[in-house]
Each structure stands twice: as C-alpha cells, then as structure tokens.
Amino acid sequence: MKEEAENLLKELWLSVHEGLKERGDINDSLREYLLDEGLIKFVNDKISLTEEGERRARKIIRLHRLAERLLNDVLGMGESKIEESACKFEHIISDEVEEAICTLLGHPTVCPHGFPIPPGNCCIKGEREVERLIFRLSELSPGDEGVIKYVVGGKDLSNKVVSFGLLPGEKLKIIRVFPTFIIQMGNTQFALDRDLASAIFVLKHENNGEKKEEEKHGFFRKRRRKGWE
Amino acid sequence: MEKRKRKIVLVGSPNVGKSLIFHNLTGKYATVSNYPGTTVDITIGDIKGTNCILIDTPGMYSFIAITEEEKVARRILFDGPDLVIHVADAKNLERMLPFTLQLIEAGFNTVLVLNAMDEAERLGIEIDAEELEKRLGIPVIKTIATQKKGIDELKKIIKNGFEKHEKELIKLNSAIGRMLKNVSRLIEGEYPISKKMISILALAGDSETLKMLKKERNFEEISEIAGKTLKSYEIFRQIQESANNIIDGVVRQKEIEKGSLRDKISALSINPYFSFPMALFSLFMIYLFAGILGAQILVDIIESGYEDYINVPLNAFLTENVENYWIRELIGGEYGVITLGIRYAIAIIFPIVTTFFIAFSILEDSGYLPRLAALLDVAFKKIGLSGRAVIPLLLGLGCGTMATIVTRTLETRKEKVITTLLLAVGIPCSAQLGVMMGLAPDFFALLIWISIISIVMLVVGKVASKTVKGEDSLFFIELPPLRVPNISNVVFKTVTRLEWYFKEVMPIFVLVSVVIWIGRITTMFDLVVGALAFPSKLIGLPEEGGLILLYGFFRRDYGAAGLFDLTSKGLLSYSQTIVAMVTLTLFVPCVAQFGVMCKERGLKTGLGIFLIAISIAFSVGYLTNLLLNFIL
Ligand SMILES: Nc1nc2c(ncn2[C@@H]2O[C@H](COP(=O)(O)OP(=O)(O)OP(=O)(O)O)[C@@H](O)[C@H]2O)c(=O)[nH]1
Ligand SMILES: [Zn+2]
Ligand SMILES: [Zn+2]
C-alpha cells in the first residue's frame, strides 16, 4: 500500500511542478488511504496535494533522483537497471542515509536526466563529515585525477561547458589550482576559473590522494635527512 | 553559361589549423596564430585549379554557438555550403569527433581532416583512418598543414567529390531519445539542416534555433518540451558516447617517454612563480624591440634620411618652381602632404608598427598568450574582465583599432564594453608607445607616466566593472602546445597586418594634411587650434599643445608624432612633457578606432566612451600638472 501511495504522490507532484501528465486511475482504497493520512484533498472534484502530501512527495522525488545519481555516477549502472532500482530505493531510504548519500555525492542539484533534485537540509548546511567521492573540481588539488560526472548551473552555463567539451565521462587531471585551475584532458591542457571549476562535479579516483601525500613527504624526508648529516 | 561556384566551408575548434589549411588550399593568407580565436571573421578565397570558393570560419566547438564569432561560423553553415571540411586536432580526436557527428547528422557533405598529425605521432597516437572512414561513411584525411602534407589528397577529394554513406551516427537513448522523436514529429518546416539536428538543438535549448522555430505551428509544444529541463548536458553526453564508440579501436596510444624538454618548458610556463617574471620579460622584449629598436634607432635613421633626402630637396624645388604659396604649402612646407603626412607615416609610424607586429607575432605563435591569459585571469576579474581580455589589450599596444575588432572573441557584452573602454582610454598603441618612450626625458618621467596611466586604467576598470551591466564572464581557454614560431608565418603575418594598417593609415595621414591645409587657408585651423589652446593651457601646456590634441584625434600616433616634433624643437619643459604624454595617451581614440568602436559596440556606447575618454584625459592631465608642480 505504502509504495503505491507514494508513487501516486510522486505523480501528482510532478504534474504540478514539472508539467507531466498525471495518471487517471486511482482505486478507491488508495484514495481512502491518502485522504485518511491527510496527504491529498479534493477541491471541485479535482485531486491535489495537501501541505503534508507536498512535503512527502518532494522527499520521494529527491530520494529517487539521489538514488539515480548514486547508481549512475558511483556504481556505474546501466539505464534500465537504474530506473528499476531507484524506484525501489526511494521508498526505503531513511533520513540519515539520505543525508549521507547526498553529502557523499557532493550535494548534487540535478539527476542524470537533467531534472532538478529538490535540496535537503544537508545541502543547505553544506555538510562535509561523510567521506566524499564526488567533489567540485574547485575542491581538488594538483595531481588529483577523476572523471567528470555532471555540471550544475543554468542552461547557459551548461551549454557553455558542453561546447567546451567538458562532458560527463571525460577523464581529467588537475595540474594547477593557482592562480587559475589548469586541467589536463586527453592531450590538451585547459585553464578555467574558479566559478567554472565549482560548477563541475568530479568523481575522484581513490589512490591518487595517497600517492600525492607520499610524494610530498618524500620530498621533505629527503630534505630533512640532508639536514641531519 | 557559367556554372555556379561550389561553396566549401572550413570549420572546427579554435586553433586546430583551419587558417593554415585555408592558406595551403587558396594561397591566400588568413591570420594564423597559436591562440584560440585568431580568426574573428570569415575569409574567402578561390581554391586554385577548381571552381570552388573556400571560406575560413572562426573556431567553433560544436553546433551550439556561444560567442559572436561562433555565431558567425554557424551562420555560414546554415547558409547551405556544398561541402564542409571539418578540421580536427588529431591528438584530441575524442573531443573533436562529436562535432563531426553533428555535421554529418545535420546533413552536410562532410570531410574529416585530422590535422597536426606530427604532434599526434610525437605523442604516440596512431589513428586508423581507413577504419574511421568506414564507420563514419565519409572521407577522412590526415594532414600536417605546417608541412603541406596531405593537402593534395584533400584537394583531390574537393575536386572529384565522394560518395557519402548514410549512417545513423548519433544515437540518443531513453527519455532524451523519446523527447527527440516527439520534437522532430512536431517540426514541419524546411530548414537548412536536418530535422534531427534541428530537434537536437531545440532540445538543448539553443536560443537561436528556437527563434528559427518560432513560425512553426506547434511552436508552443516544442518549446514546452525544450524548455523543461537541463537536457543539453545529457544530449551532448550521449553524442560523446556515440563518438567514443566509433573511436573505439580506431585510435591507439603507444607508450612514449614522458618528460621531454618541451613538456618541462610547458610545465614551467604555467607555474606562476616562473610565468609572472616571464610575462614581464616578454613585455620587456617587446619594449626593446619596438620601443628601442623601432621607435628610437630606426625612427632616427629613417627620419633624418627623409629630412635630408626628401624634405630639404623638395622644399628647395618648390620654392624655385612653384609660385603660389598655398600650393607650395599643400605639398611641402611645415604641414604639407609629403613633408608632414607621408613623413609621419613612413618615418615614424612604419618602423614602430613593424617592429611591434613582429614581436607580437612571435609571441602569438609561441602559444604563450593563452598562458598569460590564465596567469592574469584572477587579476582581470577584479576589473570585470576575464583573462581572455589580455589578448585584445596586448594587441591594443599595437593598434587600438585592430584590437577593438578583436574584442569579438570575448564572451559577454560587459567584457567587450570594458575592454573597448580601456582600449580607448588608456592603452597606447605602438606608435604612440614608441614615441612616448623615445620622448620621455628620463626614466623617472617614464615611471610617472606608466604609474599614472596604470592607476587610471585600474580605476576606470574598477568603476566600469561596477557600472556596466551584464553577467560576469567565465574564463575557459585551451592551452595550445608551445611551438617554435615559424619564421615565414611571422613574416607573412606581419606583412598582412602592415598592409591592413597602411591601407587604413596612409589615406588618413594624407587626408589630415589636406584638412589642415584647407583649415589654414580658411583660417578655420587657427580657430580650432585657438579653441583647443585653452584646455591645453589649463593643463599647463603651451598653446601648441592644442595642435597636438587635434592631430591626436585624427590619429593617436599622429598626435604622438606631433608631440615628438614639439619636444625635439625644445618647446616643452620637463613637467610639460610628462603632462603632454599623459594627456595624449588618455585622449580620445583616433578617428578610425572611434569608427570601429561605434560599429562594434553601437553608436551610443561608442559616443559614451568617446566622451568619457576626453573628460578623463583633461582631468587627469590637470591633476598631473598640479602634482608635478607640487613635487618638482
Ligand atoms: N605542428 C603543427 N602545427 C600546426 C599544424 N597546423 C597548424 N599548426 C599550428 O597551429 C596554430 C594554429 O593554426 P591556425 O591556422 O591559426 O588555426 P585556426 O584553426 O585557424 O585557429 P582560429 O583562427 O583561432 O580558430 C598555428 O601556430 C599553426 O602554426 C600542423 O599540422 N602541425
Ligand atoms: Zn532522473
Ligand atoms: Zn545535500
């Protein structure tokens, strides 16, 4: 019952906020249930969401799209599987898990299909304590490598980024972060400013952070040893 | 009956060698340099031995056009060419191929040129062109434009044509694919490109495409589907994926040794601790070359030669043979066409501009300028510009008029207006710069001049960045590989620029002499100079200062040259020289630049900038005078 009801809320929400066609058929028991829970109301025979219904629906959409991001960006699942799993996912994620996932993903604002993800509390607070996988390009340091996952920003910005060839799936390596960001993609280097760099979300490759640490230490160790001699 | 000429268009990302290939095919020169965005307008030429015209277009990354010059390029495509040559950088095929796919799917007869194969090979990249041809269904040709390799093959294809194999290359799946079908079903009109590509552009929310679709019966519905979400990203991702699938197995990367000298220099060039001094050093080199060699040594030699061999004999000849004073004065005397107009152009301007353009061409071809842009971006952001503006501003040191045209490569209106303003107000052109440097009584004077001009530029930029409306621009630039400048290209480019410059300058110089002559006959000249003598005196200059300002309006360098004359006659004191240098640098742009300004930015903005420049020049001149009187 719960899953079915949530799906209905979702559809109502989408029809209001994103202009998708709503499904006509609601069976009586479902309607009873939703009315009882105070999630929908009827005005002039037209069904609409109550405030509570709206809140719940928004949450479900958010969970669905976060799940899509997770499955797509981190787990690299295919299109058909994503839809199927995301639809299950959205009904079972708890609040804490939701925030953890969102933070892990760097608080994404659009789903892989380009639809907006309604922000949650964690996005507003910009939480960081969970170990993250996805970073804004502007948060990376020289030597880091990763894969572009998505870009956040208005249509103009994303069109620009697209036409520059900064596309999801492109591998990049950070060369410098000061005074501008310089990245290497394929056999060419590009310079970009901080605004652009913070609109680009990158899945960072694991081992590189460690390697960089090592190099740094290596350097100092050598220097220090010289000093002792 | 003469057959219609076939129209062939060269397109591709910035800095892939389009202009060089254009030159190879037509023998005509189109600006080639090692920074993205050199070509800001189209160049047209005939392909030798064929009945085709070739069009070189500004660089574009994809069908979505953002900057003005990309729009120029796209308009050419929408004009329905007979053949499109997509020039791609062989070492970055993966990034280039999506545009090829778009061109083919748009329905163009497309040829793919893989240029700069030499650099790709050096990086250990191997490309199976035959296989790629099969997969794309179009001819694929490898070239090295710098060595003219592969050009003949390209010519053969142009001449003989080829058979195109229709293939579905862009595959869009899932939701986007469905939306695409919906949109293309709704579109009924005829367009210069295929329905599929029009629909893709509409879905990506391309504003010009949507404008084009306005007259569609179902426009409402189309724009509703198109306007809903940020799909462009997903569309282009899927196009990229299609491209990656095609490339799979076609491009092979061999292991190569890393850390060549070139890599090391390249790494250094983006290291701020190294590149900042390097920027100063390169400016210093320009100074040595244009400021010392051009503006002092060469000017001295040519000036005195001109005086001895032309002015003196000419005046002697005139006094003897021509009775009428005014006719004598038209040609010779102090303000004559030959003794003043042409002398300025040849003896003073020519050496300075030539040396500057040589220096600038070398800098351009080395690939250093984009790195300089990256270095300065943060600082430029403070005055409402992005690093990209460094290219027009630096070029402005050569010729403000040319530089104003080059502001087209900037992205936002705000950035264009501010750059145009700075070019008009504070950036001295090479002739002016050269003369100023030759003119400065000592290093201290030069220092004061530079400091005042820099402060004014900063303040103007800062104020403009707050007042000029518009969005801030984002900075993104490709750093091309560092290349050793090619001497023949440098020479060629300098000659082309000089040609352009003189076509514009010479007539104006002659005209100015004539106008002055008429002015003197009718005593109008005295009147205007008299009127200008007032502000001139106000800022502490002698009356003749008014004359220089008047010259300066016709051409800045003309004014500078006049100033040069004045000081060499010993008419200006130490502080007066500095005041004159400052005022003239800040004074209005010359007629030509003013014209271009109005054309590029609109009459209102152009006039506005003009007035701002005048007010700034006089008030700063006034303040400088006060300051100098106070400290000296
Ligand atoms: N090594 C090498 N360099 C090349 C080749 N073709 C062009 N170049 C260099 O690449 C740079 C750019 O060439 P252009 O012809 O100006 O490129 P473009 O595509 O017209 O550039 P825009 O006008 O800025 O769009 C120049 O420095 C050329 O000398 C090539 O085959 N090999
Ligand atoms: Zn989605
Ligand atoms: Zn969040």
XYZ file of C-alpha atoms in Angstrom, chain B:
632
model
C 26.684 29.808 -69.126
C 28.983 30.000 -66.190
C 28.484 27.352 -63.623
C 27.761 28.430 -60.083
C 30.812 28.204 -57.917
C 30.781 25.480 -55.315
C 30.951 26.745 -51.789
C 33.217 24.938 -49.367
C 33.499 25.767 -45.695
C 36.302 25.043 -43.230
C 35.063 24.539 -39.698
C 36.481 23.212 -36.462
C 37.513 24.068 -32.942
C 39.705 27.084 -32.371
C 43.402 26.686 -33.046
C 43.317 23.427 -34.998
C 44.928 24.846 -38.123
C 41.965 25.911 -40.245
C 43.580 29.116 -41.351
C 46.777 27.351 -42.306
C 44.875 24.809 -44.374
C 42.970 27.667 -45.938
C 46.261 29.217 -46.876
C 47.546 25.944 -48.267
C 44.480 25.499 -50.452
C 43.985 29.041 -51.670
C 47.390 30.658 -51.410
C 45.611 33.473 -49.684
C 46.593 34.482 -46.200
C 44.238 34.198 -43.302
C 45.552 35.066 -39.870
C 47.337 32.099 -38.359
C 48.423 32.181 -34.767
C 48.853 29.888 -31.879
C 45.980 31.056 -29.787
C 42.336 30.149 -29.974
C 40.147 32.717 -31.598
C 42.500 34.397 -34.064
C 40.012 34.330 -36.833
C 37.164 36.601 -35.831
C 35.617 36.949 -39.218
C 35.343 34.867 -42.321
C 37.942 34.878 -45.062
C 37.034 33.854 -48.569
C 39.334 32.618 -51.313
C 39.371 30.578 -54.521
C 40.842 27.115 -54.478
C 43.450 27.038 -57.175
C 42.586 24.871 -60.176
C 38.977 24.284 -59.187
C 35.723 26.051 -59.492
C 35.286 26.329 -55.747
C 35.405 29.073 -53.218
C 36.682 28.277 -49.767
C 35.532 30.006 -46.589
C 37.636 30.087 -43.440
C 35.470 30.481 -40.355
C 36.154 31.380 -36.740
C 36.570 28.406 -34.460
C 33.531 26.661 -33.036
C 33.428 23.718 -30.689
C 30.013 22.436 -31.590
C 26.741 23.421 -33.145
C 25.797 25.322 -30.019
C 27.150 28.789 -30.651
C 28.062 30.975 -27.721
C 30.397 33.764 -28.711
C 29.699 36.112 -31.560
C 32.331 34.645 -33.803
C 30.941 31.188 -33.245
C 27.622 32.550 -34.380
C 29.320 33.922 -37.467
C 30.665 30.462 -38.179
C 27.312 28.833 -37.667
C 25.517 31.259 -39.915
C 27.845 30.198 -42.705
C 26.833 26.611 -42.094
C 23.151 27.484 -42.111
C 23.768 29.179 -45.448
C 23.966 25.789 -47.077
C 27.530 25.074 -48.221
C 28.207 22.368 -50.817
C 30.930 20.801 -48.764
C 32.065 21.112 -45.169
C 35.630 20.344 -44.202
C 35.860 19.622 -40.514
C 39.405 20.258 -39.374
C 40.147 18.334 -36.207
C 43.186 18.193 -33.998
C 44.409 14.631 -34.461
C 45.747 14.332 -30.939
C 42.329 15.144 -29.500
C 40.103 13.198 -31.825
C 37.907 12.050 -28.985
C 36.919 15.600 -28.207
C 36.586 16.630 -31.824
C 34.516 13.797 -33.176
C 31.184 14.810 -31.625
C 31.178 17.863 -33.860
C 31.905 15.702 -36.894
C 28.923 13.575 -35.970
C 26.777 16.657 -35.620
C 27.854 17.899 -39.031
C 27.122 14.592 -40.702
C 23.796 14.185 -38.961
C 22.894 17.736 -39.912
C 23.063 16.505 -43.471
C 26.226 18.206 -44.706
C 28.636 16.653 -47.132
C 31.426 16.399 -44.669
C 35.115 15.594 -44.927
C 37.073 14.991 -41.758
C 40.624 16.315 -41.726
C 42.920 15.083 -38.989
C 45.453 17.867 -38.767
C 48.695 18.199 -36.833
C 49.433 14.514 -37.273
C 53.050 15.324 -36.478
C 52.133 16.288 -32.943
C 49.860 13.287 -32.569
C 52.661 10.975 -33.659
C 55.027 12.574 -31.246
C 52.545 11.713 -28.505
C 52.415 8.126 -29.704
C 48.906 8.310 -31.095
C 48.031 6.103 -34.034
C 44.824 6.550 -35.971
C 43.359 4.021 -38.376
C 41.886 6.464 -40.861
C 40.516 3.781 -43.158
C 38.507 2.167 -40.413
C 37.259 5.555 -39.280
C 36.183 6.302 -42.847
C 34.177 3.128 -42.902
C 32.492 3.826 -39.619
C 31.634 7.410 -40.434
C 30.798 6.909 -44.080
C 32.803 9.966 -45.111
C 36.381 10.609 -46.269
C 38.975 11.016 -43.533
C 42.288 12.638 -44.408
C 45.419 13.029 -42.348
C 47.330 16.253 -42.789
C 50.261 18.206 -41.430
C 49.392 21.698 -42.510
C 52.718 23.160 -41.462
C 54.498 20.830 -43.894
C 51.769 20.871 -46.555
C 51.373 17.100 -46.122
C 48.050 15.600 -47.135
C 46.867 18.788 -48.772
C 46.967 17.283 -52.268
C 44.812 14.427 -51.158
C 42.329 16.858 -49.703
C 42.311 18.793 -52.935
C 41.582 15.620 -54.867
C 38.535 14.958 -52.741
C 37.351 18.514 -53.209
C 37.771 18.215 -56.959
C 36.368 14.768 -57.524
C 33.757 14.624 -54.838
C 32.976 11.415 -52.995
C 30.246 9.054 -52.138
C 28.604 9.538 -48.800
C 27.204 6.574 -46.915
C 24.216 7.434 -44.809
C 24.599 6.172 -41.286
C 22.900 6.805 -38.025
C 25.799 8.119 -36.014
C 24.223 9.942 -33.122
C 22.250 7.540 -31.039
C 20.132 9.034 -28.305
C 18.506 6.643 -25.875
C 15.930 6.634 -23.191
C 13.994 9.703 -22.200
C 16.012 12.049 -24.389
C 15.580 9.800 -27.381
C 11.839 9.806 -26.887
C 11.721 13.560 -26.486
C 13.755 13.911 -29.656
C 11.226 11.842 -31.554
C 8.397 13.941 -30.158
C 10.017 17.205 -31.094
C 11.005 16.163 -34.581
C 7.493 14.937 -35.200
C 6.189 18.390 -34.320
C 8.534 20.244 -36.665
C 7.039 20.759 -40.091
C 9.044 23.475 -41.849
C 12.100 23.147 -44.056
C 15.438 24.038 -42.522
C 18.977 24.279 -43.785
C 19.937 21.367 -41.595
C 18.265 18.044 -40.987
C 15.219 17.728 -38.817
C 17.098 15.531 -36.401
C 19.795 18.113 -35.808
C 17.304 20.982 -35.539
C 15.423 18.952 -32.948
C 18.584 18.187 -31.048
C 19.470 21.867 -30.955
C 15.967 22.788 -29.877
C 16.066 20.211 -27.101
C 19.412 21.521 -25.987
C 17.662 24.847 -25.615
C 19.722 26.672 -28.238
C 18.158 30.101 -28.325
C 18.782 30.857 -31.997
C 17.313 27.577 -33.079
C 14.241 28.216 -31.015
C 13.975 31.627 -32.638
C 14.106 29.953 -36.019
C 11.319 27.603 -34.994
C 9.025 30.408 -33.870
C 6.939 30.300 -37.003
C 6.181 26.625 -36.503
C 2.552 25.773 -35.951
C 3.450 23.645 -32.951
C 5.964 26.048 -31.523
C 4.219 26.175 -28.164
C 4.504 22.483 -27.714
C 8.066 22.320 -28.998
C 9.281 24.996 -26.671
C 7.446 23.393 -23.822
C 9.309 20.144 -24.283
C 12.535 22.006 -24.922
C 12.213 24.382 -22.032
C 11.540 21.917 -19.319
C 14.892 20.783 -18.035
C 18.584 20.996 -18.463
C 18.814 18.348 -21.098
C 21.615 19.763 -23.175
C 24.160 18.181 -20.951
C 22.678 14.759 -21.282
C 22.270 15.118 -25.036
C 25.863 16.041 -25.528
C 26.967 13.306 -23.216
C 25.173 10.805 -25.375
C 26.658 12.300 -28.516
C 30.062 11.970 -26.903
C 29.274 8.384 -26.086
C 28.341 7.729 -29.695
C 31.678 9.262 -30.664
C 33.573 7.157 -28.160
C 32.009 4.016 -29.550
C 33.071 4.976 -33.039
C 36.610 5.741 -31.966
C 36.941 2.526 -30.022
C 39.657 0.530 -31.753
C 40.451 3.288 -34.230
C 42.800 5.283 -32.044
C 45.691 3.563 -30.373
C 48.015 5.051 -27.814
C 51.566 3.801 -27.879
C 53.740 4.080 -24.825
C 56.071 7.011 -25.109
C 58.629 8.632 -22.936
C 57.347 11.492 -20.894
C 59.270 14.465 -19.655
C 60.766 15.859 -22.833
C 62.209 19.337 -22.789
C 59.018 20.644 -24.353
C 56.940 19.168 -21.518
C 59.213 20.766 -18.985
C 59.015 24.185 -20.585
C 55.282 23.803 -20.871
C 55.004 22.978 -17.176
C 57.157 25.955 -16.280
C 55.081 28.265 -18.418
C 52.033 27.703 -16.255
C 53.875 27.969 -12.978
C 53.035 31.428 -11.655
C 56.372 31.921 -9.937
C 58.041 31.438 -13.231
C 55.477 32.762 -15.651
C 54.969 36.090 -13.980
C 58.583 37.100 -14.394
C 58.366 35.606 -17.852
C 55.419 37.896 -18.641
C 57.425 40.903 -17.543
C 60.349 39.635 -19.516
C 58.299 39.270 -22.673
C 56.899 42.767 -22.246
C 60.443 43.951 -21.822
C 61.455 42.199 -25.028
C 58.634 43.927 -26.857
C 59.872 47.167 -25.392
C 63.413 46.514 -26.513
C 62.273 45.593 -29.950
C 59.527 48.096 -30.637
C 60.437 50.777 -28.133
C 64.183 50.928 -28.602
C 64.972 49.381 -31.956
C 61.813 50.579 -33.666
C 60.929 53.833 -32.002
C 64.403 55.150 -31.441
C 67.078 53.639 -33.632
C 65.068 53.031 -36.774
C 62.981 56.168 -36.433
C 66.150 58.236 -36.079
C 67.705 56.730 -39.147
C 64.648 56.987 -41.354
C 63.654 60.413 -40.036
C 66.970 62.021 -40.758
C 67.192 60.245 -44.088
C 63.749 61.510 -45.011
C 64.619 65.017 -43.918
C 67.885 65.064 -45.839
C 66.815 63.306 -48.987
C 63.211 64.339 -49.376
C 62.126 67.333 -47.317
C 65.092 69.581 -47.973
C 65.370 68.987 -51.743
C 61.598 69.070 -52.113
C 61.235 72.403 -50.372
C 64.115 73.843 -52.379
C 62.477 72.593 -55.553
C 59.117 74.053 -54.597
C 60.491 77.469 -53.730
C 62.152 77.607 -57.082
C 59.407 76.307 -59.320
C 56.045 76.964 -57.712
C 54.881 80.485 -57.342
C 51.672 80.064 -55.435
C 52.350 79.914 -51.696
C 49.336 77.771 -50.911
C 50.157 75.132 -53.488
C 53.673 75.015 -52.139
C 52.274 74.559 -48.698
C 49.970 71.733 -49.786
C 52.897 69.589 -50.797
C 55.792 70.850 -48.747
C 56.458 73.363 -46.041
C 55.648 72.568 -42.469
C 52.311 70.797 -42.868
C 52.444 69.501 -46.441
C 51.206 66.130 -47.620
C 54.734 64.932 -48.298
C 56.651 66.795 -45.642
C 54.203 66.041 -42.871
C 51.621 63.378 -43.762
C 53.743 60.874 -45.567
C 56.758 61.605 -43.430
C 54.851 60.711 -40.289
C 53.562 57.547 -41.838
C 56.851 56.329 -43.225
C 59.492 57.701 -40.932
C 57.818 57.484 -37.569
C 54.927 55.070 -37.694
C 56.253 52.456 -40.053
C 59.336 51.337 -38.090
C 57.471 51.276 -34.791
C 54.464 49.376 -36.009
C 56.570 46.901 -37.944
C 58.782 46.030 -35.026
C 55.795 45.736 -32.734
C 53.944 43.440 -35.070
C 56.985 41.217 -35.472
C 57.361 40.923 -31.716
C 53.670 40.282 -31.250
C 53.550 37.647 -33.983
C 56.395 35.743 -32.383
C 54.634 35.861 -29.049
C 51.390 34.749 -30.643
C 52.866 31.812 -32.470
C 54.730 30.505 -29.475
C 51.461 29.698 -27.718
C 52.419 31.830 -24.772
C 49.475 34.226 -24.854
C 46.799 31.812 -23.573
C 49.125 31.012 -20.684
C 49.452 34.689 -19.984
C 45.667 34.920 -20.053
C 45.444 32.111 -17.499
C 48.019 33.820 -15.331
C 46.218 37.151 -15.315
C 42.643 35.924 -15.073
C 42.318 36.405 -11.340
C 43.639 39.947 -11.531
C 41.458 40.792 -14.515
C 38.359 39.532 -12.729
C 38.821 42.448 -10.357
C 38.121 44.884 -13.150
C 35.229 42.966 -14.620
C 37.234 41.155 -17.279
C 38.415 37.626 -17.775
C 41.891 36.528 -18.712
C 40.864 36.333 -22.320
C 40.851 40.117 -22.478
C 44.625 40.081 -22.282
C 44.812 39.299 -25.968
C 42.934 42.345 -27.296
C 44.543 44.560 -24.643
C 48.020 43.466 -25.598
C 47.211 43.781 -29.267
C 45.960 47.245 -28.442
C 49.563 48.118 -27.730
C 49.992 47.565 -31.452
C 46.905 49.142 -32.881
C 43.803 50.051 -30.945
C 41.590 49.817 -33.972
C 42.609 46.273 -34.743
C 42.302 45.363 -31.081
C 38.782 46.763 -30.857
C 37.767 44.388 -33.630
C 39.398 41.510 -31.791
C 37.205 42.137 -28.719
C 34.709 39.998 -30.610
C 36.422 36.951 -29.211
C 35.278 37.958 -25.750
C 32.215 36.324 -24.464
C 29.941 38.736 -22.677
C 28.786 42.207 -23.575
C 30.125 43.518 -20.307
C 33.586 42.268 -21.039
C 33.506 43.683 -24.544
C 32.412 47.114 -23.379
C 35.014 47.312 -20.636
C 37.795 46.166 -22.932
C 36.750 48.651 -25.609
C 36.706 51.374 -22.977
C 40.171 50.504 -21.699
C 41.493 50.372 -25.238
C 40.034 53.793 -25.922
C 41.123 55.378 -22.690
C 44.416 54.040 -21.627
C 46.105 51.552 -23.890
C 48.576 53.461 -26.032
C 49.104 51.996 -29.480
C 52.563 51.020 -30.622
C 53.262 54.220 -32.483
C 52.188 56.241 -29.508
C 54.005 53.961 -27.116
C 57.149 54.078 -29.153
C 57.111 57.834 -29.417
C 56.349 58.201 -25.702
C 59.281 56.033 -24.848
C 61.572 57.888 -27.154
C 60.219 61.140 -25.853
C 60.453 60.614 -22.123
C 63.248 62.839 -20.862
C 64.407 60.209 -18.398
C 63.438 57.025 -16.656
C 61.717 58.873 -13.852
C 59.374 60.588 -16.284
C 58.596 57.264 -17.888
C 57.851 55.810 -14.487
C 55.456 58.623 -13.610
C 53.747 58.231 -16.933
C 53.347 54.457 -16.558
C 52.122 54.777 -12.966
C 49.529 57.406 -13.790
C 48.242 55.506 -16.818
C 48.097 52.248 -14.848
C 46.238 53.846 -11.976
C 43.756 55.447 -14.340
C 43.216 52.113 -16.100
C 42.655 50.316 -12.812
C 40.217 52.923 -11.575
C 38.359 53.050 -14.880
C 38.203 49.265 -14.976
C 37.051 49.034 -11.406
C 34.350 51.645 -11.858
C 33.270 50.141 -15.165
C 33.027 46.665 -13.687
C 30.601 48.063 -11.146
C 28.556 50.167 -13.550
C 28.461 48.268 -16.828
C 25.551 45.909 -16.663
C 25.720 42.306 -17.743
C 26.833 38.961 -16.451
C 30.394 38.310 -15.441
C 32.229 36.190 -17.893
C 33.578 32.785 -17.225
C 37.121 32.035 -18.122
C 37.997 28.998 -20.093
C 40.832 28.667 -22.532
C 42.663 25.869 -24.203
C 46.397 25.994 -23.696
C 47.831 25.072 -27.059
C 51.161 23.273 -27.190
C 54.153 25.574 -27.133
C 55.504 25.795 -30.629
C 58.626 27.283 -32.109
C 57.380 30.227 -34.162
C 57.613 29.646 -37.863
C 59.638 32.450 -39.447
C 57.725 32.565 -42.685
C 54.444 32.705 -40.814
C 55.710 35.537 -38.632
C 56.856 37.457 -41.681
C 53.693 36.729 -43.554
C 51.509 37.772 -40.682
C 53.455 40.948 -40.053
C 53.215 41.873 -43.700
C 49.471 41.253 -43.731
C 48.960 43.344 -40.643
C 51.135 46.103 -42.037
C 49.196 46.038 -45.246
C 45.958 46.388 -43.328
C 47.443 49.099 -41.190
C 48.738 51.150 -44.065
C 45.615 50.800 -46.104
C 43.922 52.417 -43.177
C 46.611 54.845 -42.095
C 48.128 56.285 -45.236
C 44.932 57.826 -46.621
C 44.107 59.308 -43.242
C 47.540 60.855 -42.914
C 47.289 62.398 -46.349
C 43.751 63.492 -45.647
C 44.757 65.102 -42.384
C 47.441 67.099 -44.155
C 44.875 68.270 -46.671
C 42.349 69.129 -43.974
C 44.967 71.115 -42.118
C 45.848 72.866 -45.353
C 42.227 73.807 -46.029
C 41.900 74.825 -42.431
C 44.856 77.119 -42.742
C 43.593 78.745 -45.932
C 40.234 79.395 -44.401
C 41.793 80.242 -41.032
C 39.494 77.613 -39.516
C 42.568 75.769 -38.424
C 43.770 78.664 -36.318
C 40.334 78.949 -34.804
C 40.181 75.312 -33.703
C 43.750 75.314 -32.502
C 42.986 78.520 -30.695
C 39.979 76.947 -29.071
C 41.995 73.919 -28.051
C 44.741 76.156 -26.771
C 42.528 76.971 -23.832
C 42.242 73.479 -22.329
C 45.837 72.990 -23.327
C 46.889 75.977 -21.225
C 44.587 74.858 -18.465
C 46.608 71.711 -18.014
C 49.829 73.680 -18.175
C 50.879 73.103 -21.755
C 51.924 75.756 -24.260
C 49.395 76.802 -26.867
C 50.840 74.441 -29.429
C 49.556 71.639 -27.222
C 46.148 72.271 -28.726
C 47.523 71.413 -32.122
C 48.801 68.072 -30.918
C 45.484 67.208 -29.397
C 43.821 67.984 -32.700
C 46.275 65.749 -34.520
C 45.689 63.115 -31.890
C 42.067 62.951 -32.776
C 42.794 62.183 -36.399
C 45.174 59.508 -35.339
C 46.655 58.910 -31.960
C 50.011 58.113 -33.413
C 49.773 61.251 -35.492
C 49.381 63.219 -32.322
C 52.256 61.352 -30.763
C 54.396 62.140 -33.742
C 53.427 65.792 -33.400
C 54.428 65.707 -29.788
C 57.719 64.234 -30.803
C 58.283 67.159 -33.138
C 57.381 69.653 -30.459
C 59.805 68.328 -27.873
C 62.617 67.952 -30.317
C 62.183 71.648 -31.023
C 62.632 72.180 -27.298
C 59.246 73.763 -26.780
C 58.257 71.694 -23.770
C 59.684 71.739 -20.280
C 60.279 68.603 -18.253
C 56.959 68.558 -16.474
C 55.105 69.776 -19.523
C 56.415 66.788 -21.447
C 55.049 64.413 -18.853
C 51.680 66.165 -18.763
C 51.508 66.057 -22.528
C 52.408 62.345 -22.566
C 49.722 61.531 -20.038
C 47.016 63.627 -21.645
C 47.696 62.408 -25.126
C 47.739 58.763 -24.038
C 44.391 59.166 -22.352
C 42.965 61.430 -25.025
C 40.199 60.251 -27.315
C 40.842 57.320 -29.596
C 41.692 58.213 -33.143
C 39.029 58.581 -35.829
C 39.497 55.045 -37.084
C 39.212 53.480 -33.662
C 36.233 55.654 -32.886
C 34.543 54.408 -36.050
C 35.211 50.778 -35.241
C 34.054 51.360 -31.684
C 30.707 52.663 -32.871
C 30.393 49.841 -35.332
C 31.193 47.087 -32.855
C 29.512 48.472 -29.753
C 26.792 50.673 -31.183
C 26.705 54.438 -31.658
C 25.517 55.224 -28.163
C 28.190 53.225 -26.371
C 30.791 54.474 -28.835
C 29.943 58.098 -28.202
C 29.769 57.495 -24.481
C 33.247 56.021 -24.445
C 34.489 58.927 -26.529
C 33.187 61.491 -24.051
C 34.480 59.552 -21.084
C 37.916 59.437 -22.673
C 38.018 63.201 -23.247
C 36.938 64.030 -19.718
C 39.407 61.608 -18.219
C 42.241 62.912 -20.359
C 41.776 66.512 -19.348
C 41.055 65.961 -15.698
C 43.980 63.584 -15.258
C 46.181 65.943 -17.270
C 45.145 68.753 -14.989
C 45.843 66.730 -11.861
C 49.167 65.545 -13.194
C 50.184 69.116 -13.789
C 49.228 70.062 -10.245
C 51.049 67.073 -8.865
C 54.203 67.756 -10.832
C 54.236 71.404 -9.863
C 53.924 70.282 -6.289
C 56.703 67.696 -6.250
C 59.203 69.136 -8.697
